[in-house]
Amino acid sequence: MIDLADALALVERTAAPLPPRRLQLAAAVGRLLSAGIIADGDSPPWDRAMMDGFAVRDADMAGGGIVELEVVTDLAAGDVTSLTLRPGSCARIMTGAPIPPGADAIVPVERAVDGTAGTHAGGRVRLHEKTFRPGQHVGRQGAAYRQGQEVLAAGMWLGAAEIALAAEAGATHVVADAPVRVAILQSGSELVPHDTMPAFGQTRNSNGPMLAAAVTLLGGEPIPLGVAADRPEAIRAAVAKGLAADVLLLSGGVSAGDLDLVPGILAACGVDEVFHKVRLKPGKPVWFGRLARPAGEAPTLVFGLPGNPVSSLVCFELFVRPALAILSGRPRQAWHLPRTTAVLTAPVKAAPDRPVYLPGRLRPMTAGAAGADSSRIDSRGAARLEIEPLPWTGSSDLRGMAGASGLIALPAAAGLVAAGTGVDVLVRDSGTSGGRE
Ligand code: AMP
Ligand code: MG
């Protein structure tokens, strides 16, 4: 059993940023590019019609006034022709088609006069383009970029436009800061999927959805492995799968009961224990280790979280959160839940041997609250916060935790902490603190 501060330091020392990974283009949205993308062709790839109308020769249009031309072919987007325009001829053309050899410019269909706008191959069109510019409405080959040019640079964020550009430039895969892959496994013979009605003695697997949600909120990729019964071979098979991920989160089976098989199985799978049991309430049984991998590959980090949902969540927030943040390369100030101080509105019970985390609801301090009125404003002139401890029956009580906007962090101490006392509070994730900085 070790102290919380030592355990946190061990997690921080064991986790290291993951190298970038090659991702399918569609999976890379929202990621940061780690290697530039080189175009495999020009854009536009050929001289392209940018309007629906008629592909013409500049020379035929030079005189101004109404020009009558023979329409020799029809070109929809996707059509190509080897026919070369001779003087006095033009091609009916749609936006996106390559302009035919000999053509220099497009005259939009709206410039056709005398009801000739519908003219196709074999007919004659009369065009009146009052302000003709040589080369008008043609997207020139390579005007946007050239083959071999870098179109997206390392460090760029891949939004919708960047994904489209990569697709246009021929990138099927990109190298980017991949999301951390987190395998999630529950152990417990009493557990049933959350979408079923438990029989007497059975418990819905709430940790599975909870841990997947927590991973998603931090930008990771949850890989749910479901539930393994409390049988060594069942747990071992699922653990073997989970060890292929960057992180394996287990819940249940890490305390001291007869069927708490997880630590032994992890050891048998070659996972080195970093710590087991932390002076902490709730969450004492937590287990942490790492599986070394062949040189050059990042180790798999393994967390054995307690089965009780609230203990599991507290351990996730304290230990797993910084590990995921470090693996995904976040700066130090984004590793942990933000901390604040607040004044207790009601007494709470500390533990003499270990720090305690309790759910509470944060709010600006109200008039008439504990403490003198002047204490409602802190030294920087900001309104101080108060925190109301929520009714909570213990580490299986998700109801109290679900309404909490903060976790009251009490250092080890004997007895009650009185109302009006200033306490440390971890501010629960509202979906913004864990996201991209
Ligand atoms: P354990 O850590 O396996 O001893 O489990 C402690 C308590 O947490 C027991 O009451 C379990 O039924 C409960 N528990 C374990 N795993 C889960 C889970 N995935 N979802 C909900 N409750 C669980
Ligand atoms: Mg169990």
Coordinates of C-alpha atoms and ligand atoms in Angstrom, one line a residue:
M1 CA 0.0 0.0 0.0
I2 CA 1.4 3.4 -1.0
D3 CA 0.5 7.0 -0.6
L4 CA -1.7 8.8 -3.1
A5 CA 1.0 11.3 -4.1
D6 CA 3.6 8.5 -4.6
A7 CA 1.1 6.6 -6.8
L8 CA 0.3 9.6 -8.9
A9 CA 4.1 10.2 -9.4
L10 CA 4.5 6.6 -10.5
V11 CA 1.7 7.0 -13.1
E12 CA 3.2 10.2 -14.4
R13 CA 6.7 8.6 -14.6
T14 CA 5.4 5.4 -16.3
A15 CA 3.3 7.1 -19.0
A16 CA 5.0 8.7 -22.1
P17 CA 3.6 10.3 -25.2
L18 CA 2.7 7.8 -27.9
P19 CA 4.4 8.1 -31.3
P20 CA 2.1 9.2 -34.2
R21 CA 0.3 6.5 -36.1
R22 CA -0.8 5.8 -39.6
L23 CA -4.6 6.3 -39.8
Q24 CA -7.2 5.8 -42.4
L25 CA -8.1 9.2 -43.7
A26 CA -11.6 9.1 -42.4
A27 CA -10.4 8.2 -38.9
A28 CA -8.0 11.2 -38.8
V29 CA -10.6 13.9 -38.5
G30 CA -9.9 16.2 -35.6
R31 CA -6.3 14.9 -35.2
L32 CA -3.1 16.8 -35.8
L33 CA -1.1 15.8 -38.8
S34 CA 2.4 14.5 -38.0
A35 CA 3.8 14.3 -41.5
G36 CA 3.1 16.5 -44.4
I37 CA 1.0 15.3 -47.4
I38 CA 2.4 15.5 -50.9
A39 CA 0.0 15.8 -53.8
D40 CA 0.1 12.8 -56.3
G41 CA -1.1 15.0 -59.1
D42 CA -1.9 18.6 -60.2
S43 CA -5.1 20.4 -59.1
P44 CA -7.0 21.1 -61.3
P45 CA -5.7 17.9 -62.9
W46 CA -6.3 19.3 -66.4
D47 CA -7.7 22.5 -67.9
R48 CA -11.3 22.3 -66.6
A49 CA -14.6 24.0 -67.5
M50 CA -15.8 26.1 -64.5
M51 CA -19.2 27.0 -66.0
D52 CA -21.9 25.2 -68.0
G53 CA -21.8 26.6 -71.6
F54 CA -19.7 26.4 -74.7
A55 CA -15.9 25.8 -75.0
V56 CA -14.6 28.2 -77.6
R57 CA -11.4 29.4 -79.2
D58 CA -10.3 32.9 -78.0
A59 CA -9.6 33.9 -81.6
D60 CA -13.2 33.3 -82.6
M61 CA -14.5 35.6 -79.9
A62 CA -12.0 38.4 -80.4
G63 CA -14.3 40.5 -82.6
G64 CA -17.0 41.1 -80.0
G65 CA -20.6 41.3 -81.0
I66 CA -22.7 38.2 -81.7
V67 CA -20.6 35.2 -82.8
E68 CA -22.2 32.1 -84.5
L69 CA -20.3 28.8 -84.0
E70 CA -20.9 25.2 -85.0
V71 CA -21.3 22.8 -82.0
V72 CA -19.2 19.8 -82.8
T73 CA -19.5 17.7 -79.6
D74 CA -21.2 17.5 -76.2
L75 CA -19.0 17.1 -73.1
A76 CA -20.6 16.3 -69.7
A77 CA -18.4 16.0 -66.6
G78 CA -16.5 12.8 -67.0
D79 CA -16.6 12.9 -70.8
V80 CA -13.3 13.3 -72.8
T81 CA -12.7 13.9 -76.5
S82 CA -9.7 13.8 -78.7
L83 CA -11.4 16.0 -81.2
T84 CA -9.6 19.3 -81.8
L85 CA -11.7 22.5 -82.2
R86 CA -11.3 24.1 -85.6
P87 CA -11.9 27.8 -86.3
G88 CA -15.6 28.5 -86.2
S89 CA -16.5 25.6 -84.0
C90 CA -17.2 25.0 -80.3
A91 CA -18.1 22.3 -77.9
R92 CA -21.1 22.1 -75.6
I93 CA -19.6 21.6 -72.1
M94 CA -20.6 21.1 -68.5
T95 CA -18.8 22.2 -65.4
G96 CA -16.1 19.8 -64.5
A97 CA -15.3 18.4 -67.9
P98 CA -11.8 18.8 -69.4
I99 CA -11.8 21.5 -72.1
P100 CA -11.2 20.0 -75.6
P101 CA -8.0 20.5 -77.5
G102 CA -8.0 23.8 -79.3
A103 CA -10.4 25.4 -76.9
D104 CA -9.2 28.4 -74.7
A105 CA -12.3 29.7 -72.8
I106 CA -15.9 29.0 -71.8
V107 CA -18.8 31.1 -72.7
P108 CA -21.6 30.5 -70.2
V109 CA -24.9 29.1 -71.5
E110 CA -26.7 32.3 -70.4
R111 CA -24.8 34.2 -73.2
A112 CA -26.5 32.1 -76.0
V113 CA -29.0 34.3 -77.9
D114 CA -32.1 33.6 -80.1
G115 CA -33.1 30.5 -78.2
T116 CA -29.9 28.7 -79.0
A117 CA -29.1 27.9 -75.4
G118 CA -30.3 24.4 -75.9
T119 CA -28.1 23.7 -78.9
H120 CA -26.1 20.4 -78.9
A121 CA -23.7 18.7 -81.2
G122 CA -24.8 19.1 -84.8
G123 CA -26.4 22.5 -84.3
R124 CA -25.3 26.1 -84.4
V125 CA -25.2 28.4 -81.4
R126 CA -25.2 32.2 -81.4
L127 CA -23.1 33.7 -78.5
H128 CA -23.1 37.2 -77.3
E129 CA -20.4 37.7 -74.6
K130 CA -20.1 41.5 -74.1
T131 CA -16.9 41.4 -72.0
F132 CA -15.1 38.4 -73.3
R133 CA -11.7 37.7 -71.6
P134 CA -9.3 35.3 -73.3
G135 CA -9.2 32.1 -71.2
Q136 CA -12.3 32.9 -69.1
H137 CA -14.0 30.4 -66.9
V138 CA -11.2 27.8 -67.3
G139 CA -9.6 26.3 -64.2
R140 CA -6.0 25.9 -65.4
Q141 CA -4.2 22.6 -64.7
G142 CA -2.1 23.0 -61.5
A143 CA -3.5 26.5 -60.6
A144 CA -4.2 25.3 -57.0
Y145 CA -1.2 23.1 -56.6
R146 CA 1.3 21.0 -58.5
Q147 CA 2.2 17.3 -58.3
G148 CA 4.9 16.7 -55.7
Q149 CA 4.0 19.9 -53.7
E150 CA 3.2 19.6 -50.0
V151 CA -0.4 20.6 -49.6
L152 CA -0.8 20.0 -45.9
A153 CA 2.1 20.5 -43.4
A154 CA 2.9 18.6 -40.3
G155 CA 1.2 20.2 -37.3
M156 CA -2.0 21.1 -39.1
W157 CA -5.4 20.3 -37.6
L158 CA -7.5 18.0 -39.8
G159 CA -10.9 19.6 -40.2
A160 CA -13.4 18.8 -43.0
A161 CA -11.6 21.0 -45.6
E162 CA -8.2 19.5 -44.7
I163 CA -9.6 15.9 -45.0
A164 CA -11.1 16.8 -48.4
L165 CA -7.8 18.3 -49.6
A166 CA -5.9 15.1 -48.5
A167 CA -8.5 13.0 -50.3
E168 CA -8.1 15.1 -53.5
A169 CA -4.3 14.9 -53.2
G170 CA -4.4 11.1 -53.1
A171 CA -3.8 10.4 -49.4
T172 CA -5.7 7.3 -48.4
H173 CA -3.9 7.3 -45.0
V174 CA -2.2 10.0 -42.9
V175 CA 0.2 10.0 -40.1
A176 CA -1.3 11.8 -37.1
D177 CA -1.5 12.0 -33.4
A178 CA -3.7 8.9 -33.1
P179 CA -6.3 8.6 -30.3
V180 CA -5.2 6.5 -27.4
R181 CA -6.7 3.0 -27.8
V182 CA -8.2 1.9 -24.5
A183 CA -9.5 -1.6 -24.0
I184 CA -12.1 -1.9 -21.3
L185 CA -12.9 -5.2 -19.6
Q186 CA -15.1 -5.9 -16.6
S187 CA -14.7 -9.0 -14.5
G188 CA -17.4 -10.4 -12.3
S189 CA -19.7 -13.5 -12.6
E190 CA -22.6 -11.4 -11.2
L191 CA -22.4 -8.9 -14.1
V192 CA -24.9 -8.8 -16.9
P193 CA -25.1 -6.4 -19.9
H194 CA -26.7 -3.1 -19.0
D195 CA -29.5 -3.6 -21.6
T196 CA -30.8 -6.7 -19.8
M197 CA -33.0 -7.1 -16.7
P198 CA -30.8 -8.5 -14.0
A199 CA -32.1 -11.6 -12.1
F200 CA -31.8 -11.8 -8.3
G201 CA -28.2 -11.7 -7.5
Q202 CA -27.1 -10.2 -10.8
T203 CA -25.8 -6.6 -11.3
R204 CA -25.9 -4.5 -14.4
N205 CA -22.5 -3.7 -15.9
S206 CA -22.5 0.0 -15.3
N207 CA -18.7 0.3 -15.3
G208 CA -18.5 -0.6 -19.0
P209 CA -20.5 2.3 -20.2
M210 CA -19.0 4.6 -17.6
L211 CA -15.4 3.9 -18.5
A212 CA -16.1 4.1 -22.2
A213 CA -17.7 7.4 -21.7
A214 CA -14.8 8.7 -19.6
V215 CA -12.3 7.6 -22.2
T216 CA -14.4 9.3 -25.0
L217 CA -14.6 12.5 -23.0
L218 CA -10.8 12.6 -23.0
G219 CA -10.5 12.1 -26.8
G220 CA -9.5 8.4 -26.5
E221 CA -10.9 5.5 -28.4
P222 CA -12.7 3.0 -26.2
I223 CA -12.5 -0.7 -27.2
P224 CA -15.2 -2.4 -25.1
L225 CA -14.3 -6.1 -24.3
G226 CA -17.4 -6.8 -22.3
V227 CA -17.6 -8.9 -19.2
A228 CA -15.5 -11.9 -18.2
A229 CA -16.8 -14.2 -15.5
D230 CA -14.6 -14.8 -12.4
R231 CA -12.8 -17.8 -13.9
P232 CA -9.1 -17.6 -14.6
E233 CA -9.3 -18.8 -18.2
A234 CA -12.1 -16.3 -19.0
I235 CA -10.3 -13.4 -17.6
R236 CA -6.9 -14.5 -19.1
A237 CA -8.4 -14.8 -22.6
A238 CA -9.9 -11.3 -22.4
V239 CA -6.8 -9.8 -20.9
A240 CA -4.7 -11.2 -23.7
K241 CA -6.9 -9.3 -26.2
G242 CA -6.8 -6.1 -24.2
L243 CA -3.1 -6.1 -23.9
A244 CA -2.9 -5.3 -27.7
A245 CA -4.3 -1.8 -26.9
D246 CA -2.3 1.2 -25.6
V247 CA -4.1 1.0 -22.3
L248 CA -6.1 -1.8 -20.7
L249 CA -8.7 -0.8 -18.1
L250 CA -10.1 -3.6 -16.0
S251 CA -12.7 -3.2 -13.3
G252 CA -13.5 -5.6 -10.5
G253 CA -11.6 -8.5 -9.1
V254 CA -8.6 -6.5 -7.7
S255 CA -9.4 -6.5 -4.0
A256 CA -8.8 -9.2 -1.4
G257 CA -11.7 -11.6 -2.0
D258 CA -11.3 -15.2 -3.0
L259 CA -12.3 -14.4 -6.6
D260 CA -10.1 -11.3 -6.9
L261 CA -8.1 -13.0 -9.6
V262 CA -7.0 -10.0 -11.7
P263 CA -3.6 -9.2 -10.1
G264 CA -2.4 -12.9 -10.4
I265 CA -3.6 -13.1 -14.0
L266 CA -1.9 -9.9 -15.0
A267 CA 1.4 -11.1 -13.5
A268 CA 1.0 -14.4 -15.4
C269 CA 0.5 -12.4 -18.6
G270 CA 3.8 -10.6 -18.1
V271 CA 2.5 -7.3 -16.9
D272 CA 4.9 -5.8 -14.3
E273 CA 3.1 -4.4 -11.2
V274 CA 4.0 -0.8 -10.5
F275 CA 1.7 -0.5 -7.5
H276 CA -1.2 -2.3 -5.9
K277 CA -3.4 -0.6 -3.2
V278 CA -3.2 3.1 -2.5
R279 CA -4.1 5.0 0.7
L280 CA -7.3 6.5 -0.7
K281 CA -11.0 6.4 -0.1
P282 CA -12.8 5.2 -2.2
G283 CA -10.5 3.3 -4.5
K284 CA -8.0 1.6 -2.2
P285 CA -7.6 -1.7 -4.2
V286 CA -6.5 0.0 -7.4
W287 CA -3.7 -1.8 -9.3
F288 CA -1.3 -0.3 -11.9
G289 CA 1.2 -2.0 -14.1
R290 CA 2.9 -2.0 -17.5
L291 CA 3.6 -4.6 -20.1
A292 CA 6.9 -4.1 -21.8
R293 CA 6.9 -4.5 -25.6
P294 CA 9.6 -5.1 -28.2
A295 CA 12.1 -2.3 -28.5
G296 CA 10.6 0.8 -30.2
E297 CA 7.0 0.0 -29.2
A298 CA 5.3 1.8 -26.4
P299 CA 4.4 -0.4 -23.4
T300 CA 0.7 -1.2 -22.6
L301 CA -0.4 0.5 -19.4
V302 CA -2.8 -1.6 -17.3
F303 CA -5.1 -0.3 -14.6
G304 CA -7.1 -2.7 -12.4
L305 CA -9.9 -0.5 -11.1
P306 CA -12.1 -1.5 -8.2
G307 CA -15.5 -2.9 -9.1
N308 CA -17.6 -0.5 -7.2
P309 CA -18.6 2.1 -9.7
V310 CA -17.8 5.2 -7.7
S311 CA -14.4 3.8 -6.6
S312 CA -13.8 2.9 -10.3
L313 CA -14.6 6.5 -11.4
V314 CA -12.6 8.2 -8.7
C315 CA -9.6 6.0 -9.7
F316 CA -10.2 6.8 -13.3
E317 CA -10.1 10.5 -12.6
L318 CA -7.1 10.3 -10.3
F319 CA -4.9 7.8 -12.2
V320 CA -6.2 7.0 -15.7
R321 CA -6.9 10.6 -16.7
P322 CA -3.3 11.8 -16.3
A323 CA -2.0 8.6 -18.1
L324 CA -4.3 9.2 -21.1
A325 CA -3.4 12.9 -21.1
I326 CA 0.4 12.1 -21.1
L327 CA 0.0 9.4 -23.8
S328 CA -1.8 11.8 -26.0
G329 CA 0.9 14.4 -25.6
R330 CA -1.1 17.0 -23.6
P331 CA 0.7 19.7 -21.7
R332 CA 1.3 19.1 -17.9
Q333 CA -1.4 21.6 -16.9
A334 CA -4.0 19.5 -18.7
W335 CA -3.1 16.2 -17.0
H336 CA -5.4 16.4 -14.0
L337 CA -8.9 17.6 -13.2
P338 CA -8.8 21.3 -12.5
R339 CA -8.6 22.1 -8.8
T340 CA -10.3 24.9 -6.8
T341 CA -11.1 25.7 -3.2
A342 CA -14.6 26.0 -1.8
V343 CA -16.2 26.5 1.6
L344 CA -18.1 23.5 2.9
T345 CA -21.9 24.1 3.5
A346 CA -22.2 21.1 5.8
P347 CA -19.8 19.0 7.8
V348 CA -18.2 15.9 6.2
K349 CA -16.3 13.0 7.6
A350 CA -12.6 12.6 6.9
A351 CA -10.6 9.3 7.4
P352 CA -7.6 9.2 9.8
D353 CA -5.5 7.0 7.6
R354 CA -6.1 8.2 4.0
P355 CA -7.4 11.0 1.8
V356 CA -11.1 10.9 1.1
Y357 CA -13.0 12.0 -2.1
L358 CA -16.7 12.9 -1.7
P359 CA -19.2 14.2 -4.3
G360 CA -20.4 17.7 -3.9
R361 CA -22.2 20.5 -5.8
L362 CA -20.2 23.7 -6.4
R363 CA -21.8 27.1 -6.6
P364 CA -20.9 30.8 -5.9
M365 CA -21.1 31.6 -2.2
T366 CA -24.6 32.7 -1.1
A367 CA -25.2 35.5 1.4
G368 CA -25.7 34.2 4.9
A369 CA -23.5 31.2 4.1
A370 CA -21.0 29.9 6.6
G371 CA -18.3 32.5 7.3
A372 CA -18.4 36.3 7.5
D373 CA -19.8 38.2 4.6
S374 CA -16.4 39.8 3.7
S375 CA -15.0 36.3 3.1
R376 CA -17.3 35.9 0.1
I377 CA -14.7 37.7 -2.1
D378 CA -11.3 36.2 -2.4
S379 CA -8.0 38.2 -2.6
R380 CA -8.3 38.5 -6.4
G381 CA -11.8 40.0 -6.2
A382 CA -13.5 36.9 -7.5
A383 CA -16.6 35.4 -5.9
R384 CA -15.7 32.5 -3.7
L385 CA -17.2 29.1 -4.1
E386 CA -19.1 27.0 -1.7
I387 CA -19.6 23.2 -2.0
E388 CA -22.6 21.3 -0.8
P389 CA -21.8 17.7 0.1
L390 CA -24.3 15.4 -1.7
P391 CA -26.1 12.6 0.1
W392 CA -24.1 9.6 -0.7
T393 CA -24.2 6.1 0.7
G394 CA -20.8 4.9 -0.4
S395 CA -18.8 3.6 -3.2
S396 CA -21.6 1.8 -5.0
D397 CA -23.8 4.9 -5.0
L398 CA -23.8 6.4 -8.5
R399 CA -26.7 8.6 -7.8
G400 CA -24.7 10.9 -5.5
M401 CA -21.8 11.0 -7.9
A402 CA -23.9 11.7 -11.0
G403 CA -25.2 15.0 -9.6
A404 CA -21.7 16.1 -8.5
S405 CA -19.9 19.0 -10.1
G406 CA -17.0 18.6 -7.8
L407 CA -15.1 16.1 -5.8
I408 CA -14.3 17.3 -2.2
A409 CA -10.7 16.2 -1.5
L410 CA -10.1 15.8 2.2
P411 CA -6.6 15.1 3.5
A412 CA -6.2 12.3 6.1
A413 CA -7.6 13.6 9.4
A414 CA -9.5 12.3 12.3
G415 CA -13.2 13.1 12.7
L416 CA -15.5 15.7 11.1
V417 CA -14.5 18.6 9.0
A418 CA -16.8 21.5 10.0
A419 CA -19.1 23.5 7.8
G420 CA -17.4 26.8 6.8
T421 CA -14.0 25.1 6.4
G422 CA -12.3 25.8 3.1
V423 CA -11.5 22.5 1.2
D424 CA -9.8 21.5 -2.0
V425 CA -12.2 20.5 -4.8
L426 CA -11.5 18.7 -8.0
V427 CA -13.9 20.2 -10.6
R428 CA -15.6 17.5 -12.6
D429 CA -15.2 17.4 -16.3
S430 CA -17.9 19.3 -18.1
G431 CA -16.6 18.1 -21.5
T432 CA -14.3 21.1 -22.0
S433 CA -11.3 20.6 -19.8
G434 CA -10.4 17.2 -21.3
G435 CA -10.8 18.3 -24.9
R436 CA -8.2 19.7 -27.3
E437 CA -6.4 22.7 -26.0
Ligands
AMP1 P1 -15.2 -6.3 -6.9 O1 -14.2 -5.1 -7.0 O2 -15.1 -7.2 -8.0 O3 -15.0 -6.9 -5.6 O4 -16.6 -5.7 -6.9 C1 -17.0 -4.8 -5.9 C2 -18.5 -4.4 -6.1 O5 -18.6 -3.8 -7.4 C3 -19.4 -5.6 -6.2 O6 -20.6 -5.3 -5.5 C4 -19.6 -5.8 -7.6 O7 -20.9 -6.4 -7.9 C5 -19.6 -4.4 -8.1 N1 -19.2 -4.3 -9.5 C6 -18.1 -4.9 -10.0 N2 -18.0 -4.7 -11.3 C7 -19.1 -3.9 -11.7 C8 -19.5 -3.4 -12.9 N3 -18.8 -3.6 -14.0 N4 -20.6 -2.6 -12.9 C9 -21.3 -2.4 -11.7 N5 -20.9 -2.9 -10.6 C10 -19.8 -3.7 -10.5
MG2 MG -15.9 -9.1 -8.3

